[in-house]
mmCIF file of C-alpha atoms in Angstrom:
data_model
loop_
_atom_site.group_PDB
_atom_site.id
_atom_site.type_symbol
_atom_site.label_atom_id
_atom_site.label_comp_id
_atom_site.label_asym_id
_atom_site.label_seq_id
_atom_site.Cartn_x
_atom_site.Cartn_y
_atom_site.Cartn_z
ATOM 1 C CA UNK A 1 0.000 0.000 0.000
ATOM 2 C CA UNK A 2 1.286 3.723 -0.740
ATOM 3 C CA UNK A 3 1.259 5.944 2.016
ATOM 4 C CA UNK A 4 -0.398 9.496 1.460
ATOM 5 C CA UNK A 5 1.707 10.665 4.306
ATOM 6 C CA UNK A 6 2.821 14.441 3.863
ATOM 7 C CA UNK A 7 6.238 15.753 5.421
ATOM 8 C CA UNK A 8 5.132 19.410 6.964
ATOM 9 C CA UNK A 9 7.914 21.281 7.610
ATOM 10 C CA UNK A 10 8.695 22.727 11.354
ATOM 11 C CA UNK A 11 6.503 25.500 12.052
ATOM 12 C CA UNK A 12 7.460 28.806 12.609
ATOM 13 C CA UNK A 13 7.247 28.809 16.188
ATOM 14 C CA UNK A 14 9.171 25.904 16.633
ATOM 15 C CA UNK A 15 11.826 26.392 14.570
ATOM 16 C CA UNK A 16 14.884 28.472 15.153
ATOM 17 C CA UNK A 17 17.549 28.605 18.452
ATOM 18 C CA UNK A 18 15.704 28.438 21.685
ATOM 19 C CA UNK A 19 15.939 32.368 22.015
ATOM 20 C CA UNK A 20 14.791 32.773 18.508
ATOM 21 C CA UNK A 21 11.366 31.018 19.292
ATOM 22 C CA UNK A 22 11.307 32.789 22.682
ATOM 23 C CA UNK A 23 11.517 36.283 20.673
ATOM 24 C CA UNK A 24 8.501 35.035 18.195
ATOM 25 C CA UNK A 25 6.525 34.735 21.475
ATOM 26 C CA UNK A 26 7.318 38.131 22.525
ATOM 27 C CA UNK A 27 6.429 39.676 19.877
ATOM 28 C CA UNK A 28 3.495 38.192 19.217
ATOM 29 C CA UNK A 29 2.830 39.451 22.934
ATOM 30 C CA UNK A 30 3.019 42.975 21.175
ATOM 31 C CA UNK A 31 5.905 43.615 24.267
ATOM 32 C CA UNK A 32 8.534 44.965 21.994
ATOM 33 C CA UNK A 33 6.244 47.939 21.230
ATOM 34 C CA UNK A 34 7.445 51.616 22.799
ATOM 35 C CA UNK A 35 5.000 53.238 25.200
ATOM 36 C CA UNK A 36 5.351 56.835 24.590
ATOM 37 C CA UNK A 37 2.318 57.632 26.615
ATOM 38 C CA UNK A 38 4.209 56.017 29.698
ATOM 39 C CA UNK A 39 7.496 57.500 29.304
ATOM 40 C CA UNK A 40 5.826 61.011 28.540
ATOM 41 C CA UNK A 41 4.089 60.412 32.402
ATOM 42 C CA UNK A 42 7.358 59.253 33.866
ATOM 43 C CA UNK A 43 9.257 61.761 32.045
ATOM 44 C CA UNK A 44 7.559 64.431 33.139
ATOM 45 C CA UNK A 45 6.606 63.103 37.146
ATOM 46 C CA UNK A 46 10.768 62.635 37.516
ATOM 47 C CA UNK A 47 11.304 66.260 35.967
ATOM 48 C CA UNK A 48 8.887 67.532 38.227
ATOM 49 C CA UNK A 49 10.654 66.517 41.170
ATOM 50 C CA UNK A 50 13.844 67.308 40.379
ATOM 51 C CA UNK A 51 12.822 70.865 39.621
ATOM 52 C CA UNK A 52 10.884 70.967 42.808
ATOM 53 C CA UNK A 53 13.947 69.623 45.280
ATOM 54 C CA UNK A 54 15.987 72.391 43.625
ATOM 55 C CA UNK A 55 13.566 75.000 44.139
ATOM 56 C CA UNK A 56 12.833 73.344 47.518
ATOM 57 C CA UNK A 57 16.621 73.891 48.587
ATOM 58 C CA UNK A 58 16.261 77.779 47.715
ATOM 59 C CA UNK A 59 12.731 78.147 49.228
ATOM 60 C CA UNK A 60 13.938 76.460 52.514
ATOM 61 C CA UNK A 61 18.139 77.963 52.141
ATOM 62 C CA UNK A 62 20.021 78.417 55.685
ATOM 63 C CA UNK A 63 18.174 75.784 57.442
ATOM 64 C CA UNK A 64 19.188 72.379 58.644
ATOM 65 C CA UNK A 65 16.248 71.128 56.806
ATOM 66 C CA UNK A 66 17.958 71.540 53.692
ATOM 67 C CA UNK A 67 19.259 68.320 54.021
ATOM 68 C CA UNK A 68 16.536 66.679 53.958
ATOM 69 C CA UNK A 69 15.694 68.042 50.237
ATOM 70 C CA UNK A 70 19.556 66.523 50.121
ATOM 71 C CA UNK A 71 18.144 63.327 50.596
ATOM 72 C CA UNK A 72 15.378 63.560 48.480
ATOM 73 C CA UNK A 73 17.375 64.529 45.569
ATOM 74 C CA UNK A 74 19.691 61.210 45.956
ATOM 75 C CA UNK A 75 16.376 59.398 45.494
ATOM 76 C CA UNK A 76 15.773 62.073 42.309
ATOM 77 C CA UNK A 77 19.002 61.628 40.807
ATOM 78 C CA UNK A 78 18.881 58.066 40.856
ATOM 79 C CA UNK A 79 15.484 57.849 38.938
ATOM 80 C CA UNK A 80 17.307 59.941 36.210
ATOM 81 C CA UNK A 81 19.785 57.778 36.502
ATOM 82 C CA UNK A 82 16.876 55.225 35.353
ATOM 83 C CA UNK A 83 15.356 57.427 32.961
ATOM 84 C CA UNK A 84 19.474 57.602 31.191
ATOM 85 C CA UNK A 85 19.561 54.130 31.074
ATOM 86 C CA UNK A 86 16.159 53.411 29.512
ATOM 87 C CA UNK A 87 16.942 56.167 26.607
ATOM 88 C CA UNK A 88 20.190 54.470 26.241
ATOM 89 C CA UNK A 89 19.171 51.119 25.549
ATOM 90 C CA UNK A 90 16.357 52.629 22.703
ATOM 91 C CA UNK A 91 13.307 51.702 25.186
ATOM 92 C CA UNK A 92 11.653 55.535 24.772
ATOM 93 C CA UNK A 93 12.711 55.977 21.120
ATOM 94 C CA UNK A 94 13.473 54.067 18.548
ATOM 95 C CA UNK A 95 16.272 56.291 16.415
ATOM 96 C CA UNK A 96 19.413 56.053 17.905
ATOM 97 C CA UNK A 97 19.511 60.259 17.489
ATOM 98 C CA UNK A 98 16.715 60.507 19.942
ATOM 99 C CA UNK A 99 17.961 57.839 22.202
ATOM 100 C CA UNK A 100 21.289 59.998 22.442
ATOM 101 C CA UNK A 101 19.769 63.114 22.958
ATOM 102 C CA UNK A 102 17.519 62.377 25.982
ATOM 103 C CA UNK A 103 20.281 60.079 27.609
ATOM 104 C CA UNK A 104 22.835 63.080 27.418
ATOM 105 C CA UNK A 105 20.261 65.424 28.673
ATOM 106 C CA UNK A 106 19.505 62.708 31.652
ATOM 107 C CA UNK A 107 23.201 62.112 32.045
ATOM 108 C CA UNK A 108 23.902 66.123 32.540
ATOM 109 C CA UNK A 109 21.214 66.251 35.373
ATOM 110 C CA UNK A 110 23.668 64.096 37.040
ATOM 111 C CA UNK A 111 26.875 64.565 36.336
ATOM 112 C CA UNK A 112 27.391 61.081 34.089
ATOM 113 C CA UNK A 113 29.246 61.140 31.266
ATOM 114 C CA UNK A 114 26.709 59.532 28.942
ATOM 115 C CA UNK A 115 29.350 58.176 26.282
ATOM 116 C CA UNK A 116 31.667 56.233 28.715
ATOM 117 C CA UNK A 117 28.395 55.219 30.824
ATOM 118 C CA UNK A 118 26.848 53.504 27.476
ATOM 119 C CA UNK A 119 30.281 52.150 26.292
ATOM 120 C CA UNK A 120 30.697 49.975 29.667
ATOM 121 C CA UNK A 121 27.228 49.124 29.884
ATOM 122 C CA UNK A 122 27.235 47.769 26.388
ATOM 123 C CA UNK A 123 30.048 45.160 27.302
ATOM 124 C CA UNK A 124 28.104 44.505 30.481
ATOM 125 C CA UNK A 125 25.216 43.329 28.501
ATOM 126 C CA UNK A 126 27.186 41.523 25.811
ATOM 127 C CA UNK A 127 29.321 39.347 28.465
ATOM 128 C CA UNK A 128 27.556 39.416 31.939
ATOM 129 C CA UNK A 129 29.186 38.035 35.005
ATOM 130 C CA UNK A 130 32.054 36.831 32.511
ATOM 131 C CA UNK A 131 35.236 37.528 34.494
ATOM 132 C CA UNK A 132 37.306 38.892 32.369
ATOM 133 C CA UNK A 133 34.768 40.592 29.504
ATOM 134 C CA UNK A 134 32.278 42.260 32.193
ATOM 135 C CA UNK A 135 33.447 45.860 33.057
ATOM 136 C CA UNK A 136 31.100 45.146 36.191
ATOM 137 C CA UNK A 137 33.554 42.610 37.368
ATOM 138 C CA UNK A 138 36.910 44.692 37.124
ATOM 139 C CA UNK A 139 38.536 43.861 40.901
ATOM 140 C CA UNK A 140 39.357 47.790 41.034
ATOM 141 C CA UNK A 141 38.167 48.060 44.196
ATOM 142 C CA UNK A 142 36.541 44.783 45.357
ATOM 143 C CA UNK A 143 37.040 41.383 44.373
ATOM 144 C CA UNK A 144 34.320 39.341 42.613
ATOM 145 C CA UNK A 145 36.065 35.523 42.490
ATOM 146 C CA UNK A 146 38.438 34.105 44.763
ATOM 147 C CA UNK A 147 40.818 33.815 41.919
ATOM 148 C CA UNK A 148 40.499 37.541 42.215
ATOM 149 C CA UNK A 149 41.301 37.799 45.407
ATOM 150 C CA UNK A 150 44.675 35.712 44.984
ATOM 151 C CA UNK A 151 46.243 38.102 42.815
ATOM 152 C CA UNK A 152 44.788 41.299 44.409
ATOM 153 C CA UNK A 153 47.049 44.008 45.735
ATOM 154 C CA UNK A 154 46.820 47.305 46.693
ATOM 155 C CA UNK A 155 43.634 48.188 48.196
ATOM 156 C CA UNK A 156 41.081 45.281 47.083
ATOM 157 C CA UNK A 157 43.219 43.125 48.751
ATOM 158 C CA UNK A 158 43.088 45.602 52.126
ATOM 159 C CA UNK A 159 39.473 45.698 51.397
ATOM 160 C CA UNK A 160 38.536 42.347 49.853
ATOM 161 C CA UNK A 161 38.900 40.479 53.553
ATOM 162 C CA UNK A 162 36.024 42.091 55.465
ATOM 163 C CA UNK A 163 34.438 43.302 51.503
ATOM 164 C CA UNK A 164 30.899 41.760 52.512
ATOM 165 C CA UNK A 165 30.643 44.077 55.755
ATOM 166 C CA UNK A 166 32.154 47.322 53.563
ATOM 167 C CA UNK A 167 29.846 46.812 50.805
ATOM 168 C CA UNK A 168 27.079 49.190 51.856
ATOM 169 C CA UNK A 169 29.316 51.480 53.384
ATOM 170 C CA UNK A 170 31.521 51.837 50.174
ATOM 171 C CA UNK A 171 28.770 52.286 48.222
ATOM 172 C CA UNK A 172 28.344 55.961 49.958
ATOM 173 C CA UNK A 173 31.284 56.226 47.482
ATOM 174 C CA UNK A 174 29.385 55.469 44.229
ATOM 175 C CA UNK A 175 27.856 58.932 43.589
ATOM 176 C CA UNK A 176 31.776 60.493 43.391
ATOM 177 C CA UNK A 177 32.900 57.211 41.148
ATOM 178 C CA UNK A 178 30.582 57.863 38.815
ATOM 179 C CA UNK A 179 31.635 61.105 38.612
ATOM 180 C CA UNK A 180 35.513 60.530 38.875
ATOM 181 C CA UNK A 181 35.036 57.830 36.322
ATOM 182 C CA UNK A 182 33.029 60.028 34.139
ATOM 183 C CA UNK A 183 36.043 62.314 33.931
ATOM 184 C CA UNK A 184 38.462 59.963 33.397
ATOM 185 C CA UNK A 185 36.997 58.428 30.541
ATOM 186 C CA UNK A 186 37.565 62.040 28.623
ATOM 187 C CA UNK A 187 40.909 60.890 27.728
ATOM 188 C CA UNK A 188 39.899 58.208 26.022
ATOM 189 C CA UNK A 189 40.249 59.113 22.168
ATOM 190 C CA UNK A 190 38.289 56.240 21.357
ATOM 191 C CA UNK A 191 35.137 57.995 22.985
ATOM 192 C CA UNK A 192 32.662 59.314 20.437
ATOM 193 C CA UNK A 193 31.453 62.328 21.448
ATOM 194 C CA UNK A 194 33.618 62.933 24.103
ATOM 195 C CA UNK A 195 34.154 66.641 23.571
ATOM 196 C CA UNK A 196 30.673 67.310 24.040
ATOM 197 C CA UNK A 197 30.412 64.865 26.884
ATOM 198 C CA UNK A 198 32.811 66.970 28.470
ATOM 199 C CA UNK A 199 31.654 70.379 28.274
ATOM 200 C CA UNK A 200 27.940 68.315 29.616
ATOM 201 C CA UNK A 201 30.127 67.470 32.645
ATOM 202 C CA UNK A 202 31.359 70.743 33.547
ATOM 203 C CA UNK A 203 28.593 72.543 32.830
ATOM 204 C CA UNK A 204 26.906 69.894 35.422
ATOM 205 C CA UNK A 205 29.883 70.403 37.824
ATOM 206 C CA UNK A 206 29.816 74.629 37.867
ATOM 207 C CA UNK A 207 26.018 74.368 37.948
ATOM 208 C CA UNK A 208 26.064 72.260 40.920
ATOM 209 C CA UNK A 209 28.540 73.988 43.513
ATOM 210 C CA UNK A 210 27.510 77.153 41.915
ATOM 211 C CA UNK A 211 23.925 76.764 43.555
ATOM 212 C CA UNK A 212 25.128 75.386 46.527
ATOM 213 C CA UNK A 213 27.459 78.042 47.217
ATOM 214 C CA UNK A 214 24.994 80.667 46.396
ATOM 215 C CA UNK A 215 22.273 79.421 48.616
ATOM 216 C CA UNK A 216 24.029 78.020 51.352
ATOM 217 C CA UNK A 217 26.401 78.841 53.744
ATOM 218 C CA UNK A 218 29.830 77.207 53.063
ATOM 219 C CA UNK A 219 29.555 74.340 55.745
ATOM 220 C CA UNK A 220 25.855 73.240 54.998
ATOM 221 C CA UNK A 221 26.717 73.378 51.201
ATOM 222 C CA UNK A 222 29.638 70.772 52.160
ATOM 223 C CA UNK A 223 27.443 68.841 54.041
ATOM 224 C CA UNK A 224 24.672 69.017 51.745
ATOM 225 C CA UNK A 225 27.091 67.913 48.885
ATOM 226 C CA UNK A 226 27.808 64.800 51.427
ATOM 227 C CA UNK A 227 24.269 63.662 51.932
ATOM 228 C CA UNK A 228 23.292 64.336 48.380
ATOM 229 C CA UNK A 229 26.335 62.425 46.815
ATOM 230 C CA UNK A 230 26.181 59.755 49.200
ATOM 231 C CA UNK A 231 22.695 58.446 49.438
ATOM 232 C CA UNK A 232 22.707 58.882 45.539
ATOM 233 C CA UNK A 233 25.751 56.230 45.568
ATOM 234 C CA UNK A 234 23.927 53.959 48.157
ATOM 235 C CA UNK A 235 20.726 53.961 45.549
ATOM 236 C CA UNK A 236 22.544 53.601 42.646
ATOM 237 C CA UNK A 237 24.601 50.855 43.965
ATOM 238 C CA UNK A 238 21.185 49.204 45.664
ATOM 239 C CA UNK A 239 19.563 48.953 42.200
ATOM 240 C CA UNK A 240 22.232 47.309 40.614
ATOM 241 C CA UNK A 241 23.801 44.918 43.656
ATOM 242 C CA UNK A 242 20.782 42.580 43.635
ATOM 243 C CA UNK A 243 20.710 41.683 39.834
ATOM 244 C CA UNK A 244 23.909 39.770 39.489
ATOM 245 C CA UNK A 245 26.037 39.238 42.135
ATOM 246 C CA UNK A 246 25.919 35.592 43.496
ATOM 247 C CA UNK A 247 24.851 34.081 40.362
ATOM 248 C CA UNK A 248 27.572 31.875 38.481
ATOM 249 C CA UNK A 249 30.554 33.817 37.089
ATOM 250 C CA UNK A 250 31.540 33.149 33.550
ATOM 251 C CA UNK A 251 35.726 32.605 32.380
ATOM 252 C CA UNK A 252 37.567 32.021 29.937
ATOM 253 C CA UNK A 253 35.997 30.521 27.067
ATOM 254 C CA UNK A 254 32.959 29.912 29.277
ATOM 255 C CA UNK A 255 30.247 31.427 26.627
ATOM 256 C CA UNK A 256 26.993 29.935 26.069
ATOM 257 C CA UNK A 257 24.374 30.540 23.955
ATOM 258 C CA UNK A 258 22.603 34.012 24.329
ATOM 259 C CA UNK A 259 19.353 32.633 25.853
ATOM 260 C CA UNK A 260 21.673 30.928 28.850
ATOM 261 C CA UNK A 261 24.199 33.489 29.630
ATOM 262 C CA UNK A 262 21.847 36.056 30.066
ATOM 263 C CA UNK A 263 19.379 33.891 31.843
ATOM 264 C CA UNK A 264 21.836 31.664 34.129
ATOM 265 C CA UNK A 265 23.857 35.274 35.110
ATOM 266 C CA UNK A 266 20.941 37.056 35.983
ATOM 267 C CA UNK A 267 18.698 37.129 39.080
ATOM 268 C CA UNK A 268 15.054 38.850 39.023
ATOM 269 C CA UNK A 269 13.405 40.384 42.577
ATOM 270 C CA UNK A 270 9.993 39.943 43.010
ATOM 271 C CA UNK A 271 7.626 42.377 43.842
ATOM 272 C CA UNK A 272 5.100 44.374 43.298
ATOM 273 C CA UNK A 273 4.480 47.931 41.340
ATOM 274 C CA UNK A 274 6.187 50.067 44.205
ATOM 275 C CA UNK A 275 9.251 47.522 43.190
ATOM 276 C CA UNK A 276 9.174 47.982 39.577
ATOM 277 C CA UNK A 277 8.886 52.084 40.665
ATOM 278 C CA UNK A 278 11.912 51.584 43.189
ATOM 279 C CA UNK A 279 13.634 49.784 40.963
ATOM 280 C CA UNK A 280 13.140 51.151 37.211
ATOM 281 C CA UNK A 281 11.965 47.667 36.096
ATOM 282 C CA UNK A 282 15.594 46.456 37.044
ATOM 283 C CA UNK A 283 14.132 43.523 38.860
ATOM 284 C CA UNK A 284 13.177 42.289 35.829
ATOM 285 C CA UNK A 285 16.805 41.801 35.048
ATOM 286 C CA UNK A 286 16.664 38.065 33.115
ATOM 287 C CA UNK A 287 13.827 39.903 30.590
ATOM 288 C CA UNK A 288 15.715 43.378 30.419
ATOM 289 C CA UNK A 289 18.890 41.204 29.460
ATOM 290 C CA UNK A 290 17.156 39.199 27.101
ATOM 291 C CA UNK A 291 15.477 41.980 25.699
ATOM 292 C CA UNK A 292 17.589 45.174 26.404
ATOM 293 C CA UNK A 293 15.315 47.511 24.169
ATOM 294 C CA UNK A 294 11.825 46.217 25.434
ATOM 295 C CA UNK A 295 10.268 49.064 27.552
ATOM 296 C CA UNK A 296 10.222 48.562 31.246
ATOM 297 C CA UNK A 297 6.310 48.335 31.801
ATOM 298 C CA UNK A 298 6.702 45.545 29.731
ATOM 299 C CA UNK A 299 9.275 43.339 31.418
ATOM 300 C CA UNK A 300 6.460 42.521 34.120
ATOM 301 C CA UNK A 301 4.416 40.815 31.665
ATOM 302 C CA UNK A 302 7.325 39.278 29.328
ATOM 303 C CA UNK A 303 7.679 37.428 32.872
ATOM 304 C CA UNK A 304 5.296 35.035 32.535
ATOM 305 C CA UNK A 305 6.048 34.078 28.869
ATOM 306 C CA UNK A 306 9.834 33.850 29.877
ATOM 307 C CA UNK A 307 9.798 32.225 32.951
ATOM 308 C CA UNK A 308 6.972 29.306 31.065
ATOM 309 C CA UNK A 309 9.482 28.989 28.137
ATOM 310 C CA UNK A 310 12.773 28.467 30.640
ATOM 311 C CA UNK A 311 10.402 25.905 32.329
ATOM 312 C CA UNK A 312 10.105 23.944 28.857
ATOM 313 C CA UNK A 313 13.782 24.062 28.197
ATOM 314 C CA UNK A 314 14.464 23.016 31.985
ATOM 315 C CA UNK A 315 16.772 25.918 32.415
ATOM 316 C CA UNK A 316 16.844 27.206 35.807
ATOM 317 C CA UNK A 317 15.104 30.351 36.634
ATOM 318 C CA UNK A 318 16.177 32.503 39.678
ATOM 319 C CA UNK A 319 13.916 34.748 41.027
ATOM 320 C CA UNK A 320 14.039 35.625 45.068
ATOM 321 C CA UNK A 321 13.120 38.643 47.137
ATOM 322 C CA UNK A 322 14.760 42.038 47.773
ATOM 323 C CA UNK A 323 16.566 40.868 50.887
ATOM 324 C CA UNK A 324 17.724 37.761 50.068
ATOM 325 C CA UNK A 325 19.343 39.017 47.027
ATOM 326 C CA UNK A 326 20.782 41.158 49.180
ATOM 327 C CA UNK A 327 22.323 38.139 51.367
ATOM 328 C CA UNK A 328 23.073 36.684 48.457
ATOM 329 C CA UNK A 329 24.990 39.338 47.092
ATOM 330 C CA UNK A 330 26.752 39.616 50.134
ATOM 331 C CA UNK A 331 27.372 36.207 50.994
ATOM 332 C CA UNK A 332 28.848 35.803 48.096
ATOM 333 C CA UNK A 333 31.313 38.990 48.566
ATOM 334 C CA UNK A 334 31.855 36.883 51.529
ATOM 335 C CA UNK A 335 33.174 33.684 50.043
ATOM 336 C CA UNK A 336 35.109 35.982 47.432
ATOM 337 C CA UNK A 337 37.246 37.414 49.999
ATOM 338 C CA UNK A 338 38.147 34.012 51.722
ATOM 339 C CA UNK A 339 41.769 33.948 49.892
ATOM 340 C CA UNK A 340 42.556 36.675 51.558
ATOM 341 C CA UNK A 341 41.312 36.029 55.118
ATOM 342 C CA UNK A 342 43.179 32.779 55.141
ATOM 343 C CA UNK A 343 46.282 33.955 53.499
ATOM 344 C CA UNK A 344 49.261 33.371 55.705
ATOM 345 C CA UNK A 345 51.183 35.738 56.514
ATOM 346 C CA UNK A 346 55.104 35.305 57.023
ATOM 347 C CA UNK A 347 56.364 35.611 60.183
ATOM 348 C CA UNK A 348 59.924 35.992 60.496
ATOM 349 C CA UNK A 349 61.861 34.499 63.504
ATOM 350 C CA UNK A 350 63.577 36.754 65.839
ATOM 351 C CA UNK A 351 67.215 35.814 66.064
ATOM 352 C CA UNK A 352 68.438 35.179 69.714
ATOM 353 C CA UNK A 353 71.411 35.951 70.594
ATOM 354 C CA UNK A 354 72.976 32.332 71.592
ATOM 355 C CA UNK A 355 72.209 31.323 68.157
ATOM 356 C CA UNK A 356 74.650 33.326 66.494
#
């Protein structure tokens, strides 16, 4: 008997790399689309208040209370810092022009050199958690890996011991790094733009102290400066700490397919909408790696379709709560440093006299 049998060939949807069918999905979800209506609203809200903390500090001027607008602002600057990193990675506009454009403007509220800030977060993206590609992982200060910590010197090896217990204090720091950083990157020839990133900075920098100085007496503008810079650092560094640290590091020729390295690298925080707000989406770090460009009100609901087709492919999916990916984070500063904590350290005998 002849068979009739037909050979179909693979649908669509199941054809393609693992990532490639998990993309079909997500479009066909519509989540790739930009939501100009949202960013307008967000836009505006975070312009809002950082017009209204400045006009706050002048309003309120030679008062202890300034520094309480201080504190505000950190929160302020940091949800710029958001609003930078959205434009940067296309999710408000589509052109790369526009995209450019708003970041810069974002970057100069801050005083972030947009240019070197994209250029390092690029390579992040492209290579997370890998050792030696991820700009995230340089040991310039702290050490990420225990092999790290073996050939540390200066001060992450001072540092990397007790790193776990310093990590929240250091991060007071992160506000002036970004700045320092920001500046040093200007002699970089191979920055585009960097001319006109630095003349942003400065401007940024004049503005700033020129304000401060203007408004307040000189010891509340320092100690303005310090609660404003500082809580900025400790938010800044808090919205980044929980998404990678303690998940596997990458080396050497360690690379696996896209879908894996971004998902196996990457840890997500649950929560609810005050999270996502807190946060700028950045909780949904496996679906912002994944899909860099996808706008952040849309990384909640990408969730579901992610997380169900990781399921499928039995690939482990790592989601926990703020706090413990705090611990985590931390714990695994801890184990990091251990080199270094049970390094031995010479100890030279004393010659006694009735040896010689």
């Amino acid at each position: 008997m002849s068979s009739n049998t037909t050979v179909r060939p693979p649908s669509s949807e199941a054809s393609g790399s693992d990532f490639a069918r998990l993309s079909r999905k997500i479009a066909a979800a519509g989540l790739l689309e930009r939501r100009p209506g949202y960013y307008a609203l967000r836009t505006t809200v975070v312009a809002g208040l950082y017009v209204s903390g400045w006009a706050a500090v002048a309003l309120i001027g030679d008062s202890w209370w300034t520094l309480a607008v201080a504190a505000f602002l950190g929160v302020v600057f940091g949800q710029v810092a958001l609003l930078a990193h959205d434009a940067a990675h296309r999710q408000v506009f589509r052109r790369r022009r526009a995209s450019e454009v708003s970041g810069r403007i974002a970057g100069a509220g801050i005083g972030m050199g947009y240019g070197w800030w994209q250029d390092k977060h690029t390579r992040h993206h492209a290579n997370p958690n890998h050792e030696e590609l991820d700009p995230d992982l340089d040991p310039d200060l702290l050490v990420w890996s225990q092999d790290q910590a073996r050939a540390a010197k200066g001060l992450p090896r001072l540092i990397g011991r007790w790193q776990a217990f310093l990590f929240f204090p250091l991060l007071t720091l992160e506000g002036f790094n970004l700045h320092v950083s920001s500046v040093k990157a200007l002699a970089n020839r191979s920055l585009k733009h960097r001319t006109l990133d630095g003349v942003l900075l400065f401007a940024h920098f004049v503005l700033y102290l020129t304000v401060l100085l203007w408004l307040l007496p000189p010891g509340m503008a320092i100690a303005f400066l310090a609660v404003h810079q500082c809580l900025f650092g400790v938010y800044l560094g808090s919205l980044f700490a929980p998404n990678h640290k303690g998940m596997p590091i990458l080396t050497g020729e360690d690379r696996p397919d896209f879908l894996r390295r971004q998902v196996l690298t990457s840890r997500n925080v649950r929560g609810g909408r005050l999270t996502d707000i807190a946060l700028g989406g950045l909780n949904h770090q496996i679906e912002h790696h994944l899909f860099p460009s996808m706008p952040s009100p849309n990384l909640r609901k990408a969730r579901t379709i992610v997380r169900r087709h990781c399921q499928e492919l039995g690939l482990d999916y790592v989601e926990t709560g703020l706090i413990t990916s705090y611990r985590l984070a931390l714990a695994s500063l801890h184990q990091a440093g251990a080199p270094l904590r049970h390094a031995r350290v010479p100890t030279q005998a004393r010659a006694h006299p009735s040896a010689e």
